[in-house]
C-alpha cells in the first residue's frame, strides 16, 4: 500500500520504483529483496535496515556500498565480509586503506565473475544446512537426489532425543502453578514435538 511503480511486491508498503519484493517498507529502487526497511538502491538482499547502494547484503544495517556481506553494521565499502561493526574498506574482513580497496575491488569482482559467483545471491554451497533442514523444504519439497542435483546439501543425520532420566514431560505438568512444589526447579521439563 502507498507504493508507486512496484512490480511483484507483496506485503510491502511505501515502496517506489521496485521489483520482486516481499515484506519491505519505506524503500526506493530495490530489486529481489525480502524484509528490507528504509533502504535505497539495493539488489538481492535479505533482512536489511537503512542500507544504500548494496548488492547481496544479508542481515546488514546502517551501511552502504556492501557486496556479498553478512551481519555488518554501521559500515561501508565492504566485499565478502561477515560480522563487521563500524568498518570501512575491507575485503574478506581484511582491513585495507581506501586506495588499496579501490585498487583491489575490480580484481576481486573479475575473479568472482570468472568463477561464476558474481551477480547471484549466495550459492547454496555456502549453507551450513541441508535443503531438508531449511524452510524451503516445506514450501518447495524436493527429494534428496533432486536437491543435490540443484546444488543443495542434504543432511541425513537423524537426531536422537537426549532426555535425562530425572525429567518431567511437559504434557504431565498440572494446569495451575499452585499445584507444583519447589522440586520442579531441580529437573528439566521436556517437550517432544512429534
Tab-separated table of C-alpha atoms in Angstrom:
chain	number	residue	atom	x	y	z
A	1	UNK	CA	0.000	0.000	0.000
A	2	UNK	CA	1.036	3.622	-0.542
A	3	UNK	CA	3.539	2.449	-3.150
A	4	UNK	CA	4.269	3.534	-6.707
A	5	UNK	CA	5.837	1.767	-9.698
A	6	UNK	CA	6.177	-1.595	-7.955
A	7	UNK	CA	6.306	-4.851	-9.912
A	8	UNK	CA	5.583	-8.063	-7.980
A	9	UNK	CA	5.697	-6.556	-4.500
A	10	UNK	CA	3.957	-8.454	-1.695
A	11	UNK	CA	3.181	-7.456	1.907
A	12	UNK	CA	5.091	-4.210	1.355
A	13	UNK	CA	4.310	-0.527	1.844
A	14	UNK	CA	5.731	2.891	0.976
A	15	UNK	CA	7.863	1.474	-1.839
A	16	UNK	CA	8.967	3.296	-5.005
A	17	UNK	CA	10.416	2.012	-8.298
A	18	UNK	CA	10.998	-1.559	-7.119
A	19	UNK	CA	10.506	-5.162	-8.233
A	20	UNK	CA	10.257	-8.652	-6.790
A	21	UNK	CA	9.995	-7.903	-3.103
A	22	UNK	CA	8.368	-9.311	-0.005
A	23	UNK	CA	7.727	-7.636	3.353
A	24	UNK	CA	9.608	-4.418	2.580
A	25	UNK	CA	8.826	-0.873	3.691
A	26	UNK	CA	9.874	2.745	3.166
A	27	UNK	CA	12.368	1.891	0.408
A	28	UNK	CA	13.226	3.043	-3.110
A	29	UNK	CA	14.781	1.224	-6.062
A	30	UNK	CA	15.098	-2.218	-4.518
A	31	UNK	CA	15.056	-5.442	-6.531
A	32	UNK	CA	14.823	-9.090	-5.424
A	33	UNK	CA	14.621	-8.278	-1.740
A	34	UNK	CA	12.982	-9.648	1.359
A	35	UNK	CA	12.427	-7.803	4.633
A	36	UNK	CA	14.292	-4.571	3.977
A	37	UNK	CA	13.317	-1.254	5.515
A	38	UNK	CA	14.463	2.302	4.830
A	39	UNK	CA	16.748	1.185	2.006
A	40	UNK	CA	17.689	2.566	-1.411
A	41	UNK	CA	19.442	1.082	-4.438
A	42	UNK	CA	19.527	-2.479	-3.122
A	43	UNK	CA	19.824	-5.654	-5.180
A	44	UNK	CA	19.093	-9.150	-3.874
A	45	UNK	CA	19.019	-8.613	-0.139
A	46	UNK	CA	17.639	-10.475	2.844
A	47	UNK	CA	16.834	-8.632	6.066
A	48	UNK	CA	18.325	-5.159	5.769
A	49	UNK	CA	17.744	-1.870	7.527
A	50	UNK	CA	18.988	1.578	6.454
A	51	UNK	CA	21.129	0.331	3.565
A	52	UNK	CA	22.208	2.260	0.485
A	53	UNK	CA	23.906	1.084	-2.747
A	54	UNK	CA	24.326	-2.582	-1.776
A	55	UNK	CA	24.258	-5.850	-3.691
A	56	UNK	CA	23.689	-9.192	-1.952
A	57	UNK	CA	23.783	-7.982	1.643
A	58	UNK	CA	22.339	-10.293	4.263
A	59	UNK	CA	21.232	-9.134	7.725
A	60	UNK	CA	23.126	-5.822	7.442
A	61	UNK	CA	22.152	-2.459	8.945
A	62	UNK	CA	23.066	1.227	8.685
A	63	UNK	CA	25.601	0.621	5.928
A	64	UNK	CA	26.358	1.437	2.300
A	65	UNK	CA	28.375	0.053	-0.598
A	66	UNK	CA	28.301	-3.544	0.646
A	67	UNK	CA	28.764	-6.509	-1.685
A	68	UNK	CA	28.214	-10.115	-0.606
A	69	UNK	CA	28.413	-9.247	3.068
A	70	UNK	CA	26.525	-10.589	6.087
A	71	UNK	CA	25.785	-9.219	9.546
A	72	UNK	CA	27.701	-5.964	9.020
A	73	UNK	CA	26.520	-2.860	10.883
A	74	UNK	CA	27.407	0.846	10.573
A	75	UNK	CA	29.952	0.067	7.853
A	76	UNK	CA	30.734	0.999	4.261
A	77	UNK	CA	32.716	-0.263	1.285
A	78	UNK	CA	32.911	-3.951	2.204
A	79	UNK	CA	33.182	-7.013	-0.033
A	80	UNK	CA	32.737	-10.617	1.151
A	81	UNK	CA	32.726	-9.598	4.811
A	82	UNK	CA	30.944	-11.082	7.804
A	83	UNK	CA	30.160	-9.652	11.227
A	84	UNK	CA	31.911	-6.304	10.955
A	85	UNK	CA	30.918	-3.279	13.036
A	86	UNK	CA	31.930	0.281	12.147
A	87	UNK	CA	34.406	-0.850	9.493
A	88	UNK	CA	35.302	0.529	6.087
A	89	UNK	CA	37.332	-0.567	3.052
A	90	UNK	CA	37.519	-4.294	3.848
A	91	UNK	CA	37.667	-7.364	1.617
A	92	UNK	CA	37.208	-10.788	3.250
A	93	UNK	CA	37.242	-8.975	6.626
A	94	UNK	CA	40.779	-7.722	5.876
A	95	UNK	CA	41.278	-4.032	6.525
A	96	UNK	CA	42.685	-2.072	3.567
A	97	UNK	CA	43.433	1.569	3.017
A	98	UNK	CA	40.943	3.430	0.852
A	99	UNK	CA	43.359	3.376	-2.098
A	100	UNK	CA	44.145	-0.349	-1.664
A	101	UNK	CA	40.429	-1.133	-1.515
A	102	UNK	CA	39.573	0.657	-4.745
A	103	UNK	CA	42.569	-0.946	-6.496
A	104	UNK	CA	41.593	-4.440	-5.296
A	105	UNK	CA	37.834	-4.107	-5.871
A	106	UNK	CA	37.842	-4.592	-9.683
A	107	UNK	CA	40.262	-7.522	-9.337
A	108	UNK	CA	38.008	-9.247	-6.780
A	109	UNK	CA	34.915	-8.637	-8.924
A	110	UNK	CA	36.683	-10.041	-12.003
A	111	UNK	CA	37.769	-13.175	-10.095
A	112	UNK	CA	34.210	-13.702	-8.839
A	113	UNK	CA	32.846	-13.222	-12.353
A	114	UNK	CA	35.310	-15.756	-13.761
A	115	UNK	CA	34.265	-18.238	-11.057
A	116	UNK	CA	30.597	-17.646	-11.930
A	117	UNK	CA	29.853	-16.314	-8.436
A	118	UNK	CA	29.301	-12.606	-9.145
A	119	UNK	CA	25.763	-11.477	-9.874
A	120	UNK	CA	23.743	-14.080	-7.979
A	121	UNK	CA	22.786	-14.367	-4.346
A	122	UNK	CA	24.897	-16.616	-2.129
A	123	UNK	CA	25.271	-20.064	-3.674
A	124	UNK	CA	23.576	-22.936	-1.817
A	125	UNK	CA	27.054	-24.412	-1.345
A	126	UNK	CA	27.716	-21.684	1.249
A	127	UNK	CA	24.958	-23.005	3.506
A	128	UNK	CA	25.828	-24.980	6.608
A	129	UNK	CA	22.445	-26.687	6.434
A	130	UNK	CA	20.907	-29.279	4.178
A	131	UNK	CA	17.950	-28.381	1.988
A	132	UNK	CA	15.796	-30.738	4.057
A	133	UNK	CA	16.594	-28.686	7.185
A	134	UNK	CA	15.517	-25.398	5.628
A	135	UNK	CA	12.230	-23.538	5.432
A	136	UNK	CA	12.381	-24.011	1.657
A	137	UNK	CA	11.790	-27.756	2.064
A	138	UNK	CA	8.311	-27.051	3.449
A	139	UNK	CA	7.323	-24.732	0.616
A	140	UNK	CA	9.153	-26.416	-2.274
A	141	UNK	CA	9.579	-30.087	-1.369
A	142	UNK	CA	12.365	-31.966	-3.150
A	143	UNK	CA	13.678	-35.498	-2.880
A	144	UNK	CA	17.315	-35.868	-1.814
A	145	UNK	CA	18.600	-36.596	-5.347
A	146	UNK	CA	16.688	-33.603	-6.770
A	147	UNK	CA	18.106	-31.243	-4.122
A	148	UNK	CA	21.686	-32.449	-4.642
A	149	UNK	CA	21.333	-32.145	-8.427
A	150	UNK	CA	20.374	-28.472	-7.909
A	151	UNK	CA	23.468	-27.781	-5.815
A	152	UNK	CA	21.946	-28.047	-2.339
A	153	UNK	CA	23.384	-30.010	0.544
A	154	UNK	CA	21.309	-32.711	2.232
A	155	UNK	CA	21.530	-33.790	5.847
A	156	UNK	CA	20.622	-37.397	6.560
A	157	UNK	CA	21.539	-37.210	10.255
A	158	UNK	CA	18.639	-38.227	12.481
A	159	UNK	CA	18.970	-36.530	15.883
A	160	UNK	CA	18.081	-38.650	18.877
A	161	UNK	CA	16.318	-37.128	21.852
A	162	UNK	CA	18.638	-36.929	24.850
A	163	UNK	CA	16.169	-36.950	27.719
A	164	UNK	CA	17.605	-37.087	31.258
A	165	UNK	CA	16.119	-39.829	33.440
A	166	UNK	CA	15.040	-37.258	36.014
A	167	UNK	CA	12.981	-35.092	33.676
A	168	UNK	CA	9.297	-34.198	33.592
A	169	UNK	CA	7.268	-34.378	30.405
A	170	UNK	CA	5.614	-31.007	29.746
A	171	UNK	CA	2.345	-32.788	28.989
A	172	UNK	CA	2.325	-34.189	32.573
A	173	UNK	CA	2.529	-30.777	34.266
A	174	UNK	CA	-0.557	-29.606	36.143
A	175	UNK	CA	-2.658	-26.775	34.724
A	176	UNK	CA	-2.035	-24.499	37.702
A	177	UNK	CA	1.317	-23.416	39.130
A	178	UNK	CA	-0.204	-23.627	42.612
A	179	UNK	CA	-0.228	-27.422	42.234
A	180	UNK	CA	3.592	-27.517	41.990
A	181	UNK	CA	6.182	-27.560	44.743
A	182	UNK	CA	9.758	-26.253	44.710
A	183	UNK	CA	11.206	-29.542	43.400
A	184	UNK	CA	10.152	-28.533	39.868
A	185	UNK	CA	13.122	-26.138	39.871
A	186	UNK	CA	15.616	-29.010	40.018
A	187	UNK	CA	14.577	-31.051	36.967
A	188	UNK	CA	14.372	-30.272	33.262
A	189	UNK	CA	10.965	-30.026	31.611
A	190	UNK	CA	10.949	-31.849	28.280
A	191	UNK	CA	8.642	-31.237	25.359
A	192	UNK	CA	8.941	-33.618	22.434
A	193	UNK	CA	7.175	-32.457	19.299
A	194	UNK	CA	6.110	-35.180	17.003
